[in-house]
Amino acid sequence: MKTSVRAQLAQGVNLTPQLLQSIRLLQLTAPQLELELRQALDRNPMLETEDDDEVGETDAVDGTAEAELEAAAWDELPDPAYLSGGGVMGADDDACARIAAGESSDWRVRLLQELAYDWTADALRIAQWWLDRCDELGMLEGEPVALAREGAAALGSTAEALEAVRQRLLQGTWAGVAAASAAECLLAQLAAHPASPERALAERMVAEQIHALAAHDTATLARVLQADVDAVAAATALVLSLRPSAVEPPAAEHEGHVIPDVTVRFLGGQWRVALNGRATPRIRIAAHCEQALAHAPGDQSVLRGLLDEARWLVRGVAMRNDTLLRTVQVLVERQRGFLERGEEAIAPLTLREVADAIGMHESTVSRITSGKYIQTPRGTFELKRLFAVRLEGAEVSGAAVRAMVKRLIDAEPPHAPLADDVIAGLLARRGVRIARRTVAKYRDQLSIPSARQRCKPALAA
């Protein structure tokens, strides 16, 4: 065996404690950041609060100027291709994405974090593509065959490879994710149960008689499936034990109140974005401590270490605030129609589009928007709500179409409710072409019964 030594030049970046701290600050919500800063003020005498100015909202202009003066800009970090450090991940991957991002409120982020332990980078990339085309319940916003063809063209893969990854998602730890229908979601969950006569009958009920199952028509199920009534009842109980949605809830429940991280108001003919300065204290380096340390005799290594720690914290907070403001500014500009006209005007928008607009990686946008809330004239809600999946074959989002369906049903005559196919026809006249089953899916998501169940007899004259 012949041994040899070969020199290889590679470009990378070390994830220093300071960089790790900056990344962690990105994902902190307003209450978490306030707790972090309060603890830092207690343990580090080099920090002090800014009591000179009245604490309030911080405009995007002021926040950006302060970040440029006090911090190294986030964009000065190497490109994502260099962050991979020459590993097996692709050029579009970010090594920062491999750092634990905590418990995100976005179910897609939580699922991808679980899959990252044993899935390859290519499989994760395809899985993320599928998840971006699911609604909040984990159901696909389109036909699997058409979506697989679209994904194959977008990712440079094959439709068969995309469908194979979708099947892995369906049968994975979150059984039923990326299902094309409620029946497929339930069947995937049933497949995870041990084989038994109850499971076999439940699978037949879901696959062949889901409407009778939804109506709890035990007699019809027993007659059509030629099964005993008691067996049908046991299989029905098994189906009812399944989750109505494949999406796993977060481990920690949110508190009853929400503190917005940013606010947006319509002033002077334009939408203005500002940080909620009342949510977190504003910190700075104590000038007298820094001056005294510069002229202090003897070994001051401990105090200089505290000063460096304080500087990195101030810079990290400035970077976090600047990134948050720039991200929200893009979200507000792209979703101006939603802010002005409501849910029906929400535009399709993805993490990649926002990341490209601010010149950052998708993982950074995901961190800075997860768990963050925005206060608007239309209410206070999570930033993730401003992202929406484009409906296949249309220039509108699935969320906008769902709002259209709700408005049509709210305006229907009580004695003559609109059937699903009629709603699909009305939407087609407006240029939104969706199938009847898609209307039924949106109606189920809105907890709206069928037209027959909504029908109320007209009052006699």
Coordinates of C-alpha atoms in Angstrom, one line a residue:
M1 CA 0.0 0.0 0.0
K2 CA 1.4 3.4 -1.0
T3 CA 0.7 6.4 1.2
S4 CA 0.8 10.0 -0.1
V5 CA 0.2 13.4 1.2
R6 CA -1.9 15.8 -0.8
A7 CA -2.5 19.5 -0.1
Q8 CA -6.1 20.7 -0.7
L9 CA -7.3 24.3 -0.5
A10 CA -10.8 24.8 0.8
Q11 CA -12.7 27.9 1.8
G12 CA -14.9 27.8 4.9
V13 CA -16.0 29.7 8.0
N14 CA -15.6 28.8 11.6
L15 CA -18.8 29.0 13.7
T16 CA -17.3 31.0 16.5
P17 CA -19.2 31.6 19.8
Q18 CA -19.9 35.1 18.6
L19 CA -21.4 33.9 15.3
L20 CA -23.5 31.3 17.1
Q21 CA -24.8 33.9 19.5
S22 CA -25.8 36.1 16.5
I23 CA -27.6 33.2 14.9
R24 CA -29.4 32.4 18.2
L25 CA -30.5 36.0 18.6
L26 CA -32.2 35.9 15.2
Q27 CA -34.8 33.3 16.4
L28 CA -35.6 34.9 19.8
T29 CA -39.1 36.4 20.1
A30 CA -39.7 39.7 21.9
P31 CA -40.3 38.2 25.3
Q32 CA -37.3 35.9 24.9
L33 CA -35.1 38.7 23.8
E34 CA -36.2 40.8 26.8
L35 CA -35.4 38.0 29.2
E36 CA -32.0 37.6 27.5
L37 CA -31.1 41.3 27.8
R38 CA -32.3 41.6 31.4
Q39 CA -30.1 38.7 32.4
A40 CA -27.1 40.3 30.5
L41 CA -27.7 43.6 32.3
D42 CA -27.6 41.8 35.6
R43 CA -24.4 39.9 35.1
N44 CA -22.4 42.3 32.9
P45 CA -21.5 45.8 34.4
M46 CA -20.3 47.0 31.0
L47 CA -23.9 47.2 29.8
E48 CA -26.5 49.8 30.5
T49 CA -30.0 50.7 29.3
E50 CA -30.6 53.7 27.1
D51 CA -32.8 55.9 29.3
D52 CA -32.1 59.1 27.4
D53 CA -34.8 58.8 24.8
E54 CA -38.4 57.9 25.3
V55 CA -38.8 54.2 24.7
G56 CA -41.2 53.5 21.8
E57 CA -41.2 52.3 18.2
T58 CA -38.0 52.2 16.2
D59 CA -38.4 53.0 12.5
A60 CA -36.8 51.0 9.8
V61 CA -34.6 53.9 8.9
D62 CA -33.3 54.5 12.4
G63 CA -32.8 50.8 13.1
T64 CA -30.8 50.4 9.9
A65 CA -28.5 53.4 10.6
E66 CA -27.8 52.1 14.1
A67 CA -27.1 48.6 12.9
E68 CA -24.6 50.0 10.3
L69 CA -22.8 52.0 13.0
E70 CA -22.9 49.5 15.9
A71 CA -22.7 46.1 14.1
A72 CA -21.0 44.1 11.4
A73 CA -23.7 43.7 8.8
W74 CA -25.2 40.2 8.5
D75 CA -24.5 40.3 4.8
E76 CA -20.8 40.5 5.4
L77 CA -20.8 36.8 6.4
P78 CA -19.6 34.5 3.6
D79 CA -22.0 33.2 1.0
P80 CA -24.0 30.1 1.8
A81 CA -21.7 28.1 -0.6
Y82 CA -18.8 28.8 1.7
L83 CA -20.8 28.0 4.9
S84 CA -21.0 24.4 3.9
G85 CA -17.3 24.0 4.7
G86 CA -16.7 21.6 1.9
G87 CA -19.0 19.0 3.3
V88 CA -21.6 16.8 1.5
M89 CA -24.2 19.5 1.5
G90 CA -24.9 21.3 -1.8
A91 CA -24.1 24.8 -2.8
D92 CA -27.5 26.1 -1.9
D93 CA -27.3 24.8 1.7
D94 CA -26.4 26.9 4.7
A95 CA -24.3 25.4 7.4
C96 CA -26.1 27.7 9.9
A97 CA -29.2 25.7 9.1
R98 CA -27.7 22.7 10.9
I99 CA -27.7 24.7 14.1
A100 CA -30.7 23.8 16.3
A101 CA -33.3 26.5 15.8
G102 CA -35.4 25.7 18.8
E103 CA -39.1 24.9 18.8
S104 CA -40.5 26.7 15.8
S105 CA -44.2 27.6 15.5
D106 CA -44.0 26.6 11.9
W107 CA -44.8 22.9 11.6
R108 CA -42.8 22.6 8.4
V109 CA -39.6 23.8 10.2
R110 CA -40.2 21.3 13.1
L111 CA -40.7 18.4 10.7
L112 CA -37.6 19.2 8.6
Q113 CA -35.6 19.4 11.8
E114 CA -36.6 15.9 12.7
L115 CA -35.9 14.5 9.3
A116 CA -32.5 16.1 9.1
Y117 CA -31.1 13.4 11.5
D118 CA -31.4 10.6 9.0
W119 CA -32.4 12.0 5.6
T120 CA -29.9 13.0 2.9
A121 CA -29.5 16.6 1.7
D122 CA -31.2 15.8 -1.6
A123 CA -34.1 14.1 0.0
L124 CA -34.5 17.0 2.5
R125 CA -34.5 19.5 -0.4
I126 CA -37.3 17.6 -2.2
A127 CA -39.2 17.2 1.1
Q128 CA -39.0 20.9 1.7
W129 CA -40.4 21.5 -1.8
W130 CA -43.4 19.3 -1.0
L131 CA -44.0 20.9 2.4
D132 CA -44.0 24.4 0.8
R133 CA -47.0 23.2 -1.2
C134 CA -49.0 22.0 1.8
D135 CA -51.6 24.0 3.7
E136 CA -51.5 24.6 7.4
L137 CA -53.1 21.1 8.0
G138 CA -50.4 19.4 6.0
M139 CA -52.6 18.7 2.9
L140 CA -51.3 19.2 -0.6
E141 CA -52.5 22.4 -2.4
G142 CA -52.8 20.6 -5.7
E143 CA -52.7 17.3 -7.6
P144 CA -49.7 15.1 -6.7
V145 CA -49.0 14.1 -10.4
A146 CA -48.9 17.7 -11.6
L147 CA -46.9 18.9 -8.6
A148 CA -44.4 16.1 -9.1
R149 CA -43.9 17.2 -12.7
E150 CA -43.5 20.8 -11.6
G151 CA -41.0 19.9 -8.9
A152 CA -39.0 17.7 -11.3
A153 CA -38.5 20.7 -13.5
A154 CA -37.7 23.1 -10.7
L155 CA -35.3 20.8 -8.8
G156 CA -33.6 19.1 -11.7
S157 CA -34.9 15.7 -10.6
T158 CA -37.5 13.2 -11.8
A159 CA -41.2 12.9 -11.1
E160 CA -40.6 9.4 -9.7
A161 CA -38.0 10.7 -7.3
L162 CA -40.4 13.4 -6.0
E163 CA -43.2 10.9 -5.6
A164 CA -40.9 8.5 -3.7
V165 CA -40.1 11.3 -1.2
R166 CA -43.8 12.2 -0.9
Q167 CA -44.5 8.6 0.0
R168 CA -41.7 8.7 2.6
L169 CA -43.4 11.8 4.1
L170 CA -46.8 10.1 4.0
Q171 CA -45.5 7.0 5.9
G172 CA -43.0 8.8 8.1
T173 CA -43.1 9.9 11.7
W174 CA -45.8 12.4 10.9
A175 CA -48.0 9.9 9.1
G176 CA -50.3 11.6 6.5
V177 CA -48.2 14.7 5.8
A178 CA -48.4 15.8 2.1
A179 CA -51.5 13.7 1.5
A180 CA -53.6 14.6 -1.5
S181 CA -56.9 14.0 0.3
A182 CA -58.4 13.3 3.7
A183 CA -58.7 9.6 2.8
E184 CA -55.0 9.3 1.9
C185 CA -54.1 11.0 5.2
L186 CA -56.2 8.7 7.3
L187 CA -55.0 5.6 5.4
A188 CA -51.4 6.6 6.1
Q189 CA -52.1 6.9 9.8
L190 CA -53.9 3.5 9.8
A191 CA -50.9 1.9 8.2
A192 CA -48.9 2.8 11.2
H193 CA -51.2 0.7 13.5
P194 CA -50.6 -3.0 14.0
A195 CA -52.4 -5.3 11.6
S196 CA -55.8 -6.4 12.9
P197 CA -59.3 -7.1 11.6
E198 CA -60.4 -3.6 12.9
R199 CA -57.6 -1.9 11.0
A200 CA -58.4 -3.9 7.8
L201 CA -62.1 -2.9 8.0
A202 CA -61.2 0.7 8.9
E203 CA -59.1 0.9 5.8
R204 CA -62.0 -0.3 3.6
M205 CA -64.3 2.2 5.2
V206 CA -61.9 5.1 4.6
A207 CA -61.1 4.0 1.0
E208 CA -64.6 3.0 -0.1
Q209 CA -67.2 4.7 2.1
I210 CA -65.6 7.8 3.6
H211 CA -68.8 9.8 3.2
A212 CA -70.9 7.3 5.1
L213 CA -68.2 7.1 7.7
A214 CA -68.2 10.9 8.1
A215 CA -72.0 10.8 8.6
H216 CA -71.6 8.0 11.2
D217 CA -74.0 5.9 9.2
T218 CA -73.2 2.5 10.8
A219 CA -76.1 0.7 9.3
T220 CA -75.1 1.7 5.7
L221 CA -71.5 0.8 6.4
A222 CA -72.4 -2.6 7.7
R223 CA -74.7 -3.3 4.7
V224 CA -72.4 -2.1 2.0
L225 CA -69.2 -3.7 3.4
Q226 CA -71.1 -6.8 4.5
A227 CA -69.7 -6.6 8.0
D228 CA -71.1 -7.0 11.5
V229 CA -72.4 -3.9 13.2
D230 CA -70.2 -4.4 16.2
A231 CA -67.1 -4.7 13.9
V232 CA -68.1 -1.5 12.1
A233 CA -68.4 0.2 15.4
A234 CA -65.0 -1.0 16.5
A235 CA -63.4 0.1 13.2
T236 CA -65.2 3.5 13.4
A237 CA -63.7 4.0 16.9
L238 CA -60.3 3.3 15.5
V239 CA -60.7 5.9 12.8
L240 CA -62.0 8.4 15.3
S241 CA -58.8 7.9 17.3
L242 CA -56.7 9.2 14.5
R243 CA -55.6 12.8 14.2
P244 CA -57.8 15.0 12.0
S245 CA -54.6 16.6 10.7
A246 CA -51.2 15.1 10.1
V247 CA -49.5 18.2 11.6
E248 CA -48.1 17.7 15.0
P249 CA -48.8 20.5 17.5
P250 CA -45.7 22.2 19.0
A251 CA -44.6 20.8 22.4
A252 CA -45.1 24.1 24.2
E253 CA -48.4 25.9 24.1
H254 CA -48.5 29.6 23.5
E255 CA -49.5 31.9 26.3
G256 CA -52.9 33.6 26.3
H257 CA -51.4 37.0 25.3
V258 CA -49.1 38.0 22.4
I259 CA -46.4 40.7 22.4
P260 CA -45.8 41.9 18.8
D261 CA -42.2 42.2 17.7
V262 CA -43.0 44.7 15.0
T263 CA -45.8 47.1 14.1
V264 CA -47.1 48.4 10.8
R265 CA -49.3 51.4 10.2
F266 CA -50.5 53.4 7.2
L267 CA -49.1 56.9 7.5
G268 CA -48.5 59.6 4.9
G269 CA -49.8 57.4 2.1
Q270 CA -47.5 54.5 2.8
W271 CA -47.1 51.5 5.1
R272 CA -44.5 52.1 7.8
V273 CA -42.8 49.3 9.7
A274 CA -41.3 49.8 13.1
L275 CA -39.9 47.7 15.9
N276 CA -41.9 47.4 19.1
G277 CA -39.4 49.2 21.3
R278 CA -41.7 48.8 24.4
A279 CA -41.2 45.0 24.3
T280 CA -37.4 44.9 24.9
P281 CA -35.0 47.2 26.7
R282 CA -32.5 49.2 24.5
I283 CA -28.9 48.5 25.7
R284 CA -25.5 50.0 25.0
I285 CA -21.9 49.9 26.2
A286 CA -21.5 52.0 29.4
A287 CA -19.2 54.8 28.2
H288 CA -17.7 55.5 31.6
C289 CA -16.7 51.9 32.1
E290 CA -15.1 51.7 28.7
Q291 CA -13.1 54.9 29.3
A292 CA -12.0 53.8 32.8
L293 CA -10.9 50.4 31.6
A294 CA -8.8 52.0 28.8
H295 CA -6.6 53.8 31.4
A296 CA -6.7 51.2 34.2
P297 CA -3.3 49.8 35.4
G298 CA -2.5 46.2 35.9
D299 CA -4.1 43.0 34.5
Q300 CA -7.7 43.7 33.5
S301 CA -8.3 40.6 31.4
V302 CA -11.5 39.7 33.2
L303 CA -13.0 43.1 32.7
R304 CA -11.9 43.2 29.0
G305 CA -13.6 39.9 28.5
L306 CA -16.8 41.3 29.8
L307 CA -16.4 44.3 27.5
D308 CA -15.9 42.1 24.5
E309 CA -19.0 40.1 25.5
A310 CA -21.0 43.3 25.8
R311 CA -19.9 44.5 22.4
W312 CA -20.8 41.3 20.7
L313 CA -24.3 41.3 22.4
V314 CA -25.0 44.9 21.3
R315 CA -23.8 44.1 17.8
G316 CA -25.9 40.8 17.7
V317 CA -29.0 42.6 18.8
A318 CA -28.5 45.3 16.2
M319 CA -28.0 42.7 13.5
R320 CA -31.1 40.8 14.6
N321 CA -33.2 44.0 14.6
D322 CA -31.9 45.1 11.2
T323 CA -32.6 41.7 9.7
L324 CA -36.1 41.7 11.2
L325 CA -37.0 45.1 9.9
R326 CA -35.7 44.4 6.4
T327 CA -37.6 41.1 6.2
V328 CA -40.9 42.6 7.5
Q329 CA -40.5 45.5 5.1
V330 CA -40.4 43.1 2.1
L331 CA -43.4 41.1 3.6
V332 CA -45.4 44.3 3.9
E333 CA -44.6 45.5 0.4
R334 CA -45.5 42.1 -1.2
Q335 CA -48.7 41.7 0.9
R336 CA -49.9 45.3 0.6
G337 CA -53.1 44.0 -1.0
F338 CA -53.8 41.8 2.1
L339 CA -53.3 44.7 4.5
E340 CA -55.6 47.0 2.4
R341 CA -58.3 44.6 1.2
G342 CA -58.2 41.5 3.4
E343 CA -57.6 37.8 3.1
E344 CA -58.8 37.4 -0.5
A345 CA -56.0 39.6 -1.7
I346 CA -53.1 37.7 0.0
A347 CA -50.5 37.0 -2.7
P348 CA -48.4 33.9 -3.1
L349 CA -45.1 34.3 -1.3
T350 CA -42.3 31.9 -0.3
L351 CA -39.3 32.0 1.9
R352 CA -37.0 31.9 -1.2
E353 CA -38.6 35.0 -2.7
V354 CA -38.1 37.0 0.5
A355 CA -34.6 35.7 1.0
D356 CA -33.7 36.8 -2.5
A357 CA -35.1 40.2 -1.9
I358 CA -33.0 40.9 1.1
G359 CA -29.9 39.0 -0.1
M360 CA -29.9 36.3 2.6
H361 CA -30.4 32.6 2.9
E362 CA -33.8 31.0 3.4
S363 CA -32.8 29.6 6.8
T364 CA -32.2 33.1 8.0
V365 CA -35.6 34.3 6.9
S366 CA -37.2 31.2 8.5
R367 CA -35.4 31.9 11.8
I368 CA -36.3 35.6 11.9
T369 CA -40.0 35.0 11.1
S370 CA -40.7 31.9 13.2
G371 CA -42.6 32.8 16.4
K372 CA -42.5 36.6 15.6
Y373 CA -45.8 38.6 15.6
I374 CA -46.8 41.7 13.7
Q375 CA -49.4 44.2 14.8
T376 CA -51.4 45.6 11.9
P377 CA -54.7 47.4 11.4
R378 CA -56.2 43.9 10.6
G379 CA -55.1 42.5 13.9
T380 CA -52.0 40.9 15.5
F381 CA -50.8 37.6 13.9
E382 CA -47.7 35.6 13.3
L383 CA -45.4 36.7 10.4
K384 CA -45.7 33.2 8.9
R385 CA -49.2 34.1 8.0
L386 CA -47.9 36.5 5.3
F387 CA -46.4 33.5 3.4
A388 CA -48.8 31.7 1.1
V389 CA -48.5 28.9 -1.4
R390 CA -49.4 29.6 -5.0
L391 CA -52.4 27.7 -6.3
E392 CA -51.5 25.6 -9.2
G393 CA -52.5 27.1 -12.5
A394 CA -53.4 30.5 -11.0
E395 CA -51.8 33.7 -9.9
V396 CA -53.5 33.7 -6.5
S397 CA -52.7 31.8 -3.3
G398 CA -54.6 29.0 -1.7
A399 CA -55.3 31.2 1.4
A400 CA -56.9 33.8 -0.9
V401 CA -59.1 31.2 -2.6
R402 CA -60.2 29.8 0.8
A403 CA -61.3 33.3 1.8
M404 CA -63.2 33.6 -1.5
V405 CA -65.0 30.3 -0.7
K406 CA -65.9 31.6 2.7
R407 CA -67.3 34.9 1.4
L408 CA -69.5 33.1 -1.2
I409 CA -70.9 30.8 1.4
D410 CA -71.5 33.7 3.9
A411 CA -73.5 35.5 1.2
E412 CA -75.6 32.6 0.0
P413 CA -79.4 32.4 0.5
P414 CA -80.2 30.3 3.6
H415 CA -82.8 28.3 1.7
A416 CA -80.6 27.7 -1.4
P417 CA -77.0 27.1 -0.3
L418 CA -74.3 26.9 -3.0
A419 CA -73.1 23.4 -3.8
D420 CA -69.3 22.8 -4.2
D421 CA -69.5 22.6 -8.0
V422 CA -71.5 25.8 -8.1
I423 CA -68.8 27.6 -6.0
A424 CA -66.1 26.2 -8.3
G425 CA -68.0 27.6 -11.3
L426 CA -68.4 31.1 -9.7
L427 CA -64.7 31.2 -9.0
A428 CA -63.9 30.1 -12.6
R429 CA -65.7 33.2 -13.8
R430 CA -63.2 35.2 -11.9
G431 CA -60.3 33.4 -13.4
V432 CA -59.7 31.0 -10.5
R433 CA -60.1 27.5 -11.8
I434 CA -60.2 24.8 -9.1
A435 CA -61.8 21.4 -8.9
R436 CA -64.9 20.7 -6.8
R437 CA -63.0 18.5 -4.5
T438 CA -60.6 21.5 -3.8
V439 CA -63.7 23.6 -2.8
A440 CA -64.8 20.7 -0.5
K441 CA -61.3 20.6 1.0
Y442 CA -61.3 24.3 1.8
R443 CA -64.8 24.1 3.2
D444 CA -63.7 21.3 5.5
Q445 CA -60.8 23.4 6.6
L446 CA -63.2 26.3 7.5
S447 CA -65.4 23.8 9.4
I448 CA -68.3 24.6 7.1
P449 CA -70.9 21.8 6.5
S450 CA -72.0 20.6 3.1
A451 CA -74.7 22.4 1.1
R452 CA -77.3 19.8 2.2
Q453 CA -76.5 20.3 5.8
R454 CA -76.6 24.1 5.5
C455 CA -79.9 24.2 3.8
K456 CA -82.7 25.9 5.8
P457 CA -86.3 25.5 4.7
A458 CA -87.9 28.8 3.5
L459 CA -90.5 30.3 5.7
A460 CA -94.1 30.0 4.5
A461 CA -95.7 33.2 3.3

